[in-house]
Short mmCIF file of C-alpha atoms in Angstrom, two decimals:
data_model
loop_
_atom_site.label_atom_id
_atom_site.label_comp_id
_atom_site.label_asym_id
_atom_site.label_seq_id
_atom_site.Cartn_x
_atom_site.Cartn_y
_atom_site.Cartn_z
CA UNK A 173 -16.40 1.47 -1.34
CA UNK A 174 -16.49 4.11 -3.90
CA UNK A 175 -14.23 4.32 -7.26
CA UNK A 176 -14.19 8.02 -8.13
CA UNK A 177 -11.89 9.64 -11.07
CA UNK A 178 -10.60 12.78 -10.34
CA UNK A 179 -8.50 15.32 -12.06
CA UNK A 180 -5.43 16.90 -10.32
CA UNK A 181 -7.06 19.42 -8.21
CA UNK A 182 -6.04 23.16 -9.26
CA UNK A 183 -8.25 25.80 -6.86
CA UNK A 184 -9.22 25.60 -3.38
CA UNK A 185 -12.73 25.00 -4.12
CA UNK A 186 -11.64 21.33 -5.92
CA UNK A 187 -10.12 20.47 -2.35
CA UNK A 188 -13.11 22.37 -0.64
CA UNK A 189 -15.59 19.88 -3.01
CA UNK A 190 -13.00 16.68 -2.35
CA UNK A 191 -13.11 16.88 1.52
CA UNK A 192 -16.99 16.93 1.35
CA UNK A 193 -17.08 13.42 -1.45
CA UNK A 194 -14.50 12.01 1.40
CA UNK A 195 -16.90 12.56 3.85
CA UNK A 196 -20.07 12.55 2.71
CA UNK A 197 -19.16 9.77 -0.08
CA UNK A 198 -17.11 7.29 1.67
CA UNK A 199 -15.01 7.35 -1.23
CA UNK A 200 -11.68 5.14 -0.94
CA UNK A 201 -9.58 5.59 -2.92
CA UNK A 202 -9.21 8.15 -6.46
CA UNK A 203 -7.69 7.00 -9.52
CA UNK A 204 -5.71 8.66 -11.85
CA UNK A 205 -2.86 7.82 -14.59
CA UNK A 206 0.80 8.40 -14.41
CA UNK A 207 0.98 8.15 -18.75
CA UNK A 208 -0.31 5.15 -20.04
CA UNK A 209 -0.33 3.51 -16.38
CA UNK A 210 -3.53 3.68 -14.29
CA UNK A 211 -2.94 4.99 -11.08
CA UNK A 212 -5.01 4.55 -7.98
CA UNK A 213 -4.59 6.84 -4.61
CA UNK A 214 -5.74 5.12 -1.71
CA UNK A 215 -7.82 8.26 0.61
CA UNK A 216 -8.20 5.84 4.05
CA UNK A 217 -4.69 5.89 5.96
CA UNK A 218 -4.33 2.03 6.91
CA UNK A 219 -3.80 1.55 11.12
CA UNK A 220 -0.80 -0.51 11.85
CA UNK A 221 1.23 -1.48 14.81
CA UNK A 222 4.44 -2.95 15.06
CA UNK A 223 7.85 -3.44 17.53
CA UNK A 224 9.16 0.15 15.72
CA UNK A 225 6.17 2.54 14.61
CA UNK A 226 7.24 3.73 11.08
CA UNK A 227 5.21 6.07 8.49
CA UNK A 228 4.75 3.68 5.52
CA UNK A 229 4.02 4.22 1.97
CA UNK A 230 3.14 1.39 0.10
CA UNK A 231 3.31 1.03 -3.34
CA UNK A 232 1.81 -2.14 -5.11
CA UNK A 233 2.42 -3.09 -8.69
CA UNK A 234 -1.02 -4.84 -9.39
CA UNK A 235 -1.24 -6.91 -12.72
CA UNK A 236 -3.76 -5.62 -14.70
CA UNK A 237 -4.16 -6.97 -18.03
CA UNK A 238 -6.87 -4.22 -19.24
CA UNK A 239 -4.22 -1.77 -19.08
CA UNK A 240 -1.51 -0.69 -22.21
CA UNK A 241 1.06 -2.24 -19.64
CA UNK A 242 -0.58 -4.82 -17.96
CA UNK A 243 -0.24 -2.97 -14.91
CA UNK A 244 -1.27 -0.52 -12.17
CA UNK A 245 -0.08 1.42 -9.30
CA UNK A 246 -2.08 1.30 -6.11
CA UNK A 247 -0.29 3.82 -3.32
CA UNK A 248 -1.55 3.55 0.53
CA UNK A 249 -0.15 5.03 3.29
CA UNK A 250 0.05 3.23 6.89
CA UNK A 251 0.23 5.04 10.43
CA UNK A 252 0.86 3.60 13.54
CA UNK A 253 -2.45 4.79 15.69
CA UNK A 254 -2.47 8.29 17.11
CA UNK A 255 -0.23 9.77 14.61
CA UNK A 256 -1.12 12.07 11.75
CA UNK A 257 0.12 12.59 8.26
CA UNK A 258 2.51 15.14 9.48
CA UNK A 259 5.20 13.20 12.33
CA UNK A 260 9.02 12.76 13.26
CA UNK A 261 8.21 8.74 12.69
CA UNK A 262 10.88 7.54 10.76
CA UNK A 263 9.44 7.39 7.24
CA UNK A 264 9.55 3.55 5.33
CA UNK A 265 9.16 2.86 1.49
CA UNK A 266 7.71 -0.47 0.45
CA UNK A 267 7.72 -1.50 -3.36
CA UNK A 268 5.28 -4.56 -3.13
CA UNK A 269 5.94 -6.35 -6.42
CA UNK A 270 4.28 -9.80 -8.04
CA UNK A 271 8.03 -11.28 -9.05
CA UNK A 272 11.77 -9.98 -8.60
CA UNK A 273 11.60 -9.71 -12.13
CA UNK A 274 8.86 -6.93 -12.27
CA UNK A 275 11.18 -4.44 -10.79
CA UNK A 276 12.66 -3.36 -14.28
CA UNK A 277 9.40 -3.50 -15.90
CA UNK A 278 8.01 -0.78 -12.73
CA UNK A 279 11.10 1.47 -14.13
CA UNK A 280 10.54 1.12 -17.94
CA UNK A 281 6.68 1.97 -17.39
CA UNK A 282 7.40 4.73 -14.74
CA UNK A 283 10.33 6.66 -16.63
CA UNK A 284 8.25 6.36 -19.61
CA UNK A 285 5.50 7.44 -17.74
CA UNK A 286 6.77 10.90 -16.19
CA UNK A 287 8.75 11.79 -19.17
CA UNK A 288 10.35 14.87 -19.90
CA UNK A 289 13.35 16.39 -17.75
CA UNK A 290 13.24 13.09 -14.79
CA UNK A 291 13.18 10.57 -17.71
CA UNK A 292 16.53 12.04 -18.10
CA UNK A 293 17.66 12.40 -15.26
CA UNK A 294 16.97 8.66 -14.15
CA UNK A 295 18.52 7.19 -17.69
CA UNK A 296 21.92 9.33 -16.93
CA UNK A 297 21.82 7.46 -13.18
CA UNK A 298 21.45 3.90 -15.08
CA UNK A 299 24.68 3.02 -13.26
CA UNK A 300 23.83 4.37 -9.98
CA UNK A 301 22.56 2.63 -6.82
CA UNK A 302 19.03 0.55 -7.64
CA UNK A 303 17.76 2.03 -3.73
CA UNK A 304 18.64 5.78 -5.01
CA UNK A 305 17.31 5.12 -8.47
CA UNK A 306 13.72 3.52 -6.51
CA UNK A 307 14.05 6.57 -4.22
CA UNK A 308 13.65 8.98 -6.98
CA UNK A 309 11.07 6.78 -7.92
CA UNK A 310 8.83 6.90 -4.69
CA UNK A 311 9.22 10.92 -4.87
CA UNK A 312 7.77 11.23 -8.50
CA UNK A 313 4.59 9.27 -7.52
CA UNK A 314 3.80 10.91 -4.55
CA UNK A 315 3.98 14.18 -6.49
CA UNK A 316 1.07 12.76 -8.51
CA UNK A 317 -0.38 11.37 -5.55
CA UNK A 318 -0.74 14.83 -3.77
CA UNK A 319 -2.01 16.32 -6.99
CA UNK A 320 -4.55 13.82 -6.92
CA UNK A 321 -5.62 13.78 -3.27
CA UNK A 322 -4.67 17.58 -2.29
CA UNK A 323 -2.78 16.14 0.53
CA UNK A 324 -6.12 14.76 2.04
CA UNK A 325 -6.65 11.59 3.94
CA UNK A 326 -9.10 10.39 6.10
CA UNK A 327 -7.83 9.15 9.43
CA UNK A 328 -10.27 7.24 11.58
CA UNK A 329 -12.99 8.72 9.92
CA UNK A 330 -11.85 12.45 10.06
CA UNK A 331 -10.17 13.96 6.96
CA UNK A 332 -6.66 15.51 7.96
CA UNK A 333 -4.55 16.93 5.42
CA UNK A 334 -0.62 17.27 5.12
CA UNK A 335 1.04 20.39 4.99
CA UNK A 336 2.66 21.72 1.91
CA UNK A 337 0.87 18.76 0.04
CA UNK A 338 -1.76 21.10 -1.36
CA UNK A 339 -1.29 24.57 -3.57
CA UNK A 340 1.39 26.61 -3.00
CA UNK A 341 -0.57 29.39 -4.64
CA UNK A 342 -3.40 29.07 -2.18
CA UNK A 343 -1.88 28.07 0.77
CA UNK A 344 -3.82 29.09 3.84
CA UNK A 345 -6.77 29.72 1.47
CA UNK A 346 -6.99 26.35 1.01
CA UNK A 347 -7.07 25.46 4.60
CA UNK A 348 -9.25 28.16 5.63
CA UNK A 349 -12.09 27.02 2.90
CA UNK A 350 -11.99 23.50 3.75
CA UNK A 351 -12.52 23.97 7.80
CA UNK A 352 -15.25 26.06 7.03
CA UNK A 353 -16.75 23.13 4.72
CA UNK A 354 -15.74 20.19 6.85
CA UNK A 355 -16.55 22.13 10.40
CA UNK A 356 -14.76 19.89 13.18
CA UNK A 357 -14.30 16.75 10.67
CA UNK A 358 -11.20 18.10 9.32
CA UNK A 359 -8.34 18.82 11.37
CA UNK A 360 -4.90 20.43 11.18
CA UNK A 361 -1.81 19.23 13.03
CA UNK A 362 0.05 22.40 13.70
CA UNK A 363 0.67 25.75 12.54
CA UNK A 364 1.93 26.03 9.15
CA UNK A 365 5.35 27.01 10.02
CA UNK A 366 5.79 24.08 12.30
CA UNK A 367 4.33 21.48 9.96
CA UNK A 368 6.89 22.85 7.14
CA UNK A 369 9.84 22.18 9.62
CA UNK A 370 8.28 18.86 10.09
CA UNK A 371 7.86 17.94 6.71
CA UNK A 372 11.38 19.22 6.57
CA UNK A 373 12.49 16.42 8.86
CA UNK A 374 10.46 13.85 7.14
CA UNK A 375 11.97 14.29 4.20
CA UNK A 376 15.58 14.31 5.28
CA UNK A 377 14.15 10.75 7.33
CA UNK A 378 13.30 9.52 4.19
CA UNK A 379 16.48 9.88 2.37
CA UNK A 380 17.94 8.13 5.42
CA UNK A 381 16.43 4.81 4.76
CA UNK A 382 16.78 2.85 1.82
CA UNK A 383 13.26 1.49 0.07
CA UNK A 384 12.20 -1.82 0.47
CA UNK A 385 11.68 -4.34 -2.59
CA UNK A 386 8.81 -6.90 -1.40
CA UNK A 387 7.84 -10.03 -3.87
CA UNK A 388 4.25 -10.12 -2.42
CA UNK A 389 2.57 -13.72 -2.27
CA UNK A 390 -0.97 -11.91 -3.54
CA UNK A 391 0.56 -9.97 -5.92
CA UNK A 392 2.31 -13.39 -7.60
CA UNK A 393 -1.21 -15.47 -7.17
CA UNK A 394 -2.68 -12.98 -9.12
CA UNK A 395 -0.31 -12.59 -12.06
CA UNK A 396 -0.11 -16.33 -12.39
CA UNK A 397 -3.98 -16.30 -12.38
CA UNK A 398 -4.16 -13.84 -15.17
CA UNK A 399 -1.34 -16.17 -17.29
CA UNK A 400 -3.26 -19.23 -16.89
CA UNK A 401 -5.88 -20.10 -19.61
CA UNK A 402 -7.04 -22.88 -17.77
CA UNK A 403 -11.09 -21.57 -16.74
CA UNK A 404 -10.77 -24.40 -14.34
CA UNK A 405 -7.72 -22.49 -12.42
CA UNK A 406 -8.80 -21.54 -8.90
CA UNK A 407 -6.53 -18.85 -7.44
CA UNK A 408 -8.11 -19.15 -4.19
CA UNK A 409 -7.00 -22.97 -4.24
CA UNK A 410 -2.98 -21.36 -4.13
CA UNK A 411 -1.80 -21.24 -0.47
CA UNK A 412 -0.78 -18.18 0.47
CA UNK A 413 0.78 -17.39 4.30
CA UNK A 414 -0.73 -14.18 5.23
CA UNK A 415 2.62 -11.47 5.89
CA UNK A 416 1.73 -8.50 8.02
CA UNK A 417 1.12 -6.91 4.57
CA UNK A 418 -1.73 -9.10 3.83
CA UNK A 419 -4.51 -6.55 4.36
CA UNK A 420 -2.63 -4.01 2.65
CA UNK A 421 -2.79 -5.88 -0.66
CA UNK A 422 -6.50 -7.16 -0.90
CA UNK A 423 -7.14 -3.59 -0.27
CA UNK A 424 -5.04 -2.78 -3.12
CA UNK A 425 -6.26 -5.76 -5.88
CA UNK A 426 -9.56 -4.64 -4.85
CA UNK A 427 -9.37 -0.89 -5.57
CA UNK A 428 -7.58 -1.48 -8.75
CA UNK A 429 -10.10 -4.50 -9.93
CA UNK A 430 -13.17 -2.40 -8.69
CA UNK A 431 -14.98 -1.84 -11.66
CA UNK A 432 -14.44 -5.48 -12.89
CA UNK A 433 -15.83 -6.75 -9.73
CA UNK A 434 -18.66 -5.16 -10.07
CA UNK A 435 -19.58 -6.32 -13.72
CA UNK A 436 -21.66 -9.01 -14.86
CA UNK A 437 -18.61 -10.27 -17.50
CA UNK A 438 -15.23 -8.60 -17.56
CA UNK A 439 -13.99 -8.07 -20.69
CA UNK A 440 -12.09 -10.94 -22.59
CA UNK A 441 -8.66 -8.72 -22.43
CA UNK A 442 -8.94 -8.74 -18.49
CA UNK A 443 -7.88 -12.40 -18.91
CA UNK A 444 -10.23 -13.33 -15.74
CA UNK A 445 -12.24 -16.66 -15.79
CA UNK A 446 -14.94 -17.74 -13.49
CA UNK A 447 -12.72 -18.55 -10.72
CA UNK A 448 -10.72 -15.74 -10.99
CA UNK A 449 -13.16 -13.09 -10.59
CA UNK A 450 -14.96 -15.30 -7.42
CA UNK A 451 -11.70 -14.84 -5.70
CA UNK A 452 -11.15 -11.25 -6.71
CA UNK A 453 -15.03 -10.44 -5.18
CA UNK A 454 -13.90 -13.04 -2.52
CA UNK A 455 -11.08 -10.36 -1.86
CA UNK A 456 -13.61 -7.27 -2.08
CA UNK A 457 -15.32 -9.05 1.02
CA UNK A 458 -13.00 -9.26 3.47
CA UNK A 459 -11.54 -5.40 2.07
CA UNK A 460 -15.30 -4.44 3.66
CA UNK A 461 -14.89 -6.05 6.97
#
């Protein structure tokens, strides 16, 4: 699985160039920052099934003590099979977070993070609903998600893109230069018009439903993994009941802890001992299966 840092792409040629690393690369997942917090954009959309198909956008608060925080954002979207990134599904928000406790801290960082005009905005709301307040939330960091990705995803292995996700400026352009690249590897849903009045719909969906708060077993083994100074602490000795959303987190840990996997010693402000980083690279295999 490939760790690749992007910038927010600006011209069609940087989603042109993208669509060929997604293919050509294997790349999962592109990283990013949202201010001071390290931001990772999952590329694969995750298969899912369930009693009522939903569109699902995860977003994981993964301890991570290299960073100023001591935190990052992982993002992943999930698709019931057969559907593409443009669909009437009704659309689902899940906040996957390592204690009840974190949910202020995700604020703080995140207002601080955008700044500007919405840090104002959100501080005048302090009073208002915590589901509209996470809403607002959700909507800021897919913004940076789509200027990160270009609206591209890879959907059993072909790269499909969402309308109205890319440039405005380019529009069609955009499209036009990336099926020429990609050939029959990158498909389109529907005419533009029609994918605008679905993305229409989505959005209107998604104000319908309120986001979901999830304290995520993972998440917590992790955090109390990184607060324990113990080297002879095993997380992988912690019992943890596997929730539908079990896959969905190693995938996750494992994009955000890629680069310390992969070293010989992480660094001592990474907090990790022995027995932390054989269960994070325990993680990484079972992400590859």
């Amino acid at each position: 699985m490939k760790w690749l840092a992007d910038k927010a792409l600006a011209t069609a040629q940087d989603v042109k160039d993208l669509a060929a690393r997604l293919i050509s690369d294997g790349t999962g997942f592109l990283r990013s920052t949202i201010g001071s917090l390290p931001f990772v954009s999952g590329t694969r959309v995750i298969q899912i099934a369930g009693d009522i198909p939903a569109d699902e956008t995860h977003y994981f608060l993964v301890p991570l003590r290299t960073a100023p925080d001591g935190y990052a954002l992982s993002i992943q979207r999930a698709l019931p099979p057969g559907h593409g990134l443009v669909n009437d599904l009704p659309k689902v928000r899940i906040f996957h977070l390592p204690s009840t406790a974190a949910r202020e801290r995700l604020e703080q960082i995140l207002t601080a993070g955008f700044g500007g005009k919405f840090r104002e905005e959100l501080a005048a709301e302090i009073h208002s609903d915590l589901a509209d307040r996470i809403d607002r939330i959700a909507t800021e960091i897919d913004k940076q998600s789509e200027r990160v990705t270009g609206g591209l995803l890879i959907i059993g292995g072909v790269v499909a893109i969402a309308a109205k996700a890319l440039l405005p400026s380019v529009g069609s352009k955009v499209t036009g230069e990336a099926m020429k690249f990609v050939s029959e590897k990158l498909r389109i849903s529907a005419r533009r018009g029609a994918e605008e009045q679905a993305e229409e719909k989505a959005a209107a969906e998604v104000k319908k439903l309120q986001p979901v708060i999830h304290v995520n077993p993972l998440l917590t083994t992790l955090e109390a993994a990184l607060a324990n100074e113990d080297p002879a602490h095993d997380p992988a000795a912690q019992t943890v009941e596997p929730d539908r959303f079990h896959t969905h987190t190693i995938r996750a840990i494992v994009q955000t802890y890629a680069d310390l996997i992969a070293t010989d010693e992480a660094p001592a402000a990474a907090c990790l001992h022995g027995y932390d980083i054989g269960w994070l690279r325990a993680l990484s295999r079972q992400d590859a299966k």
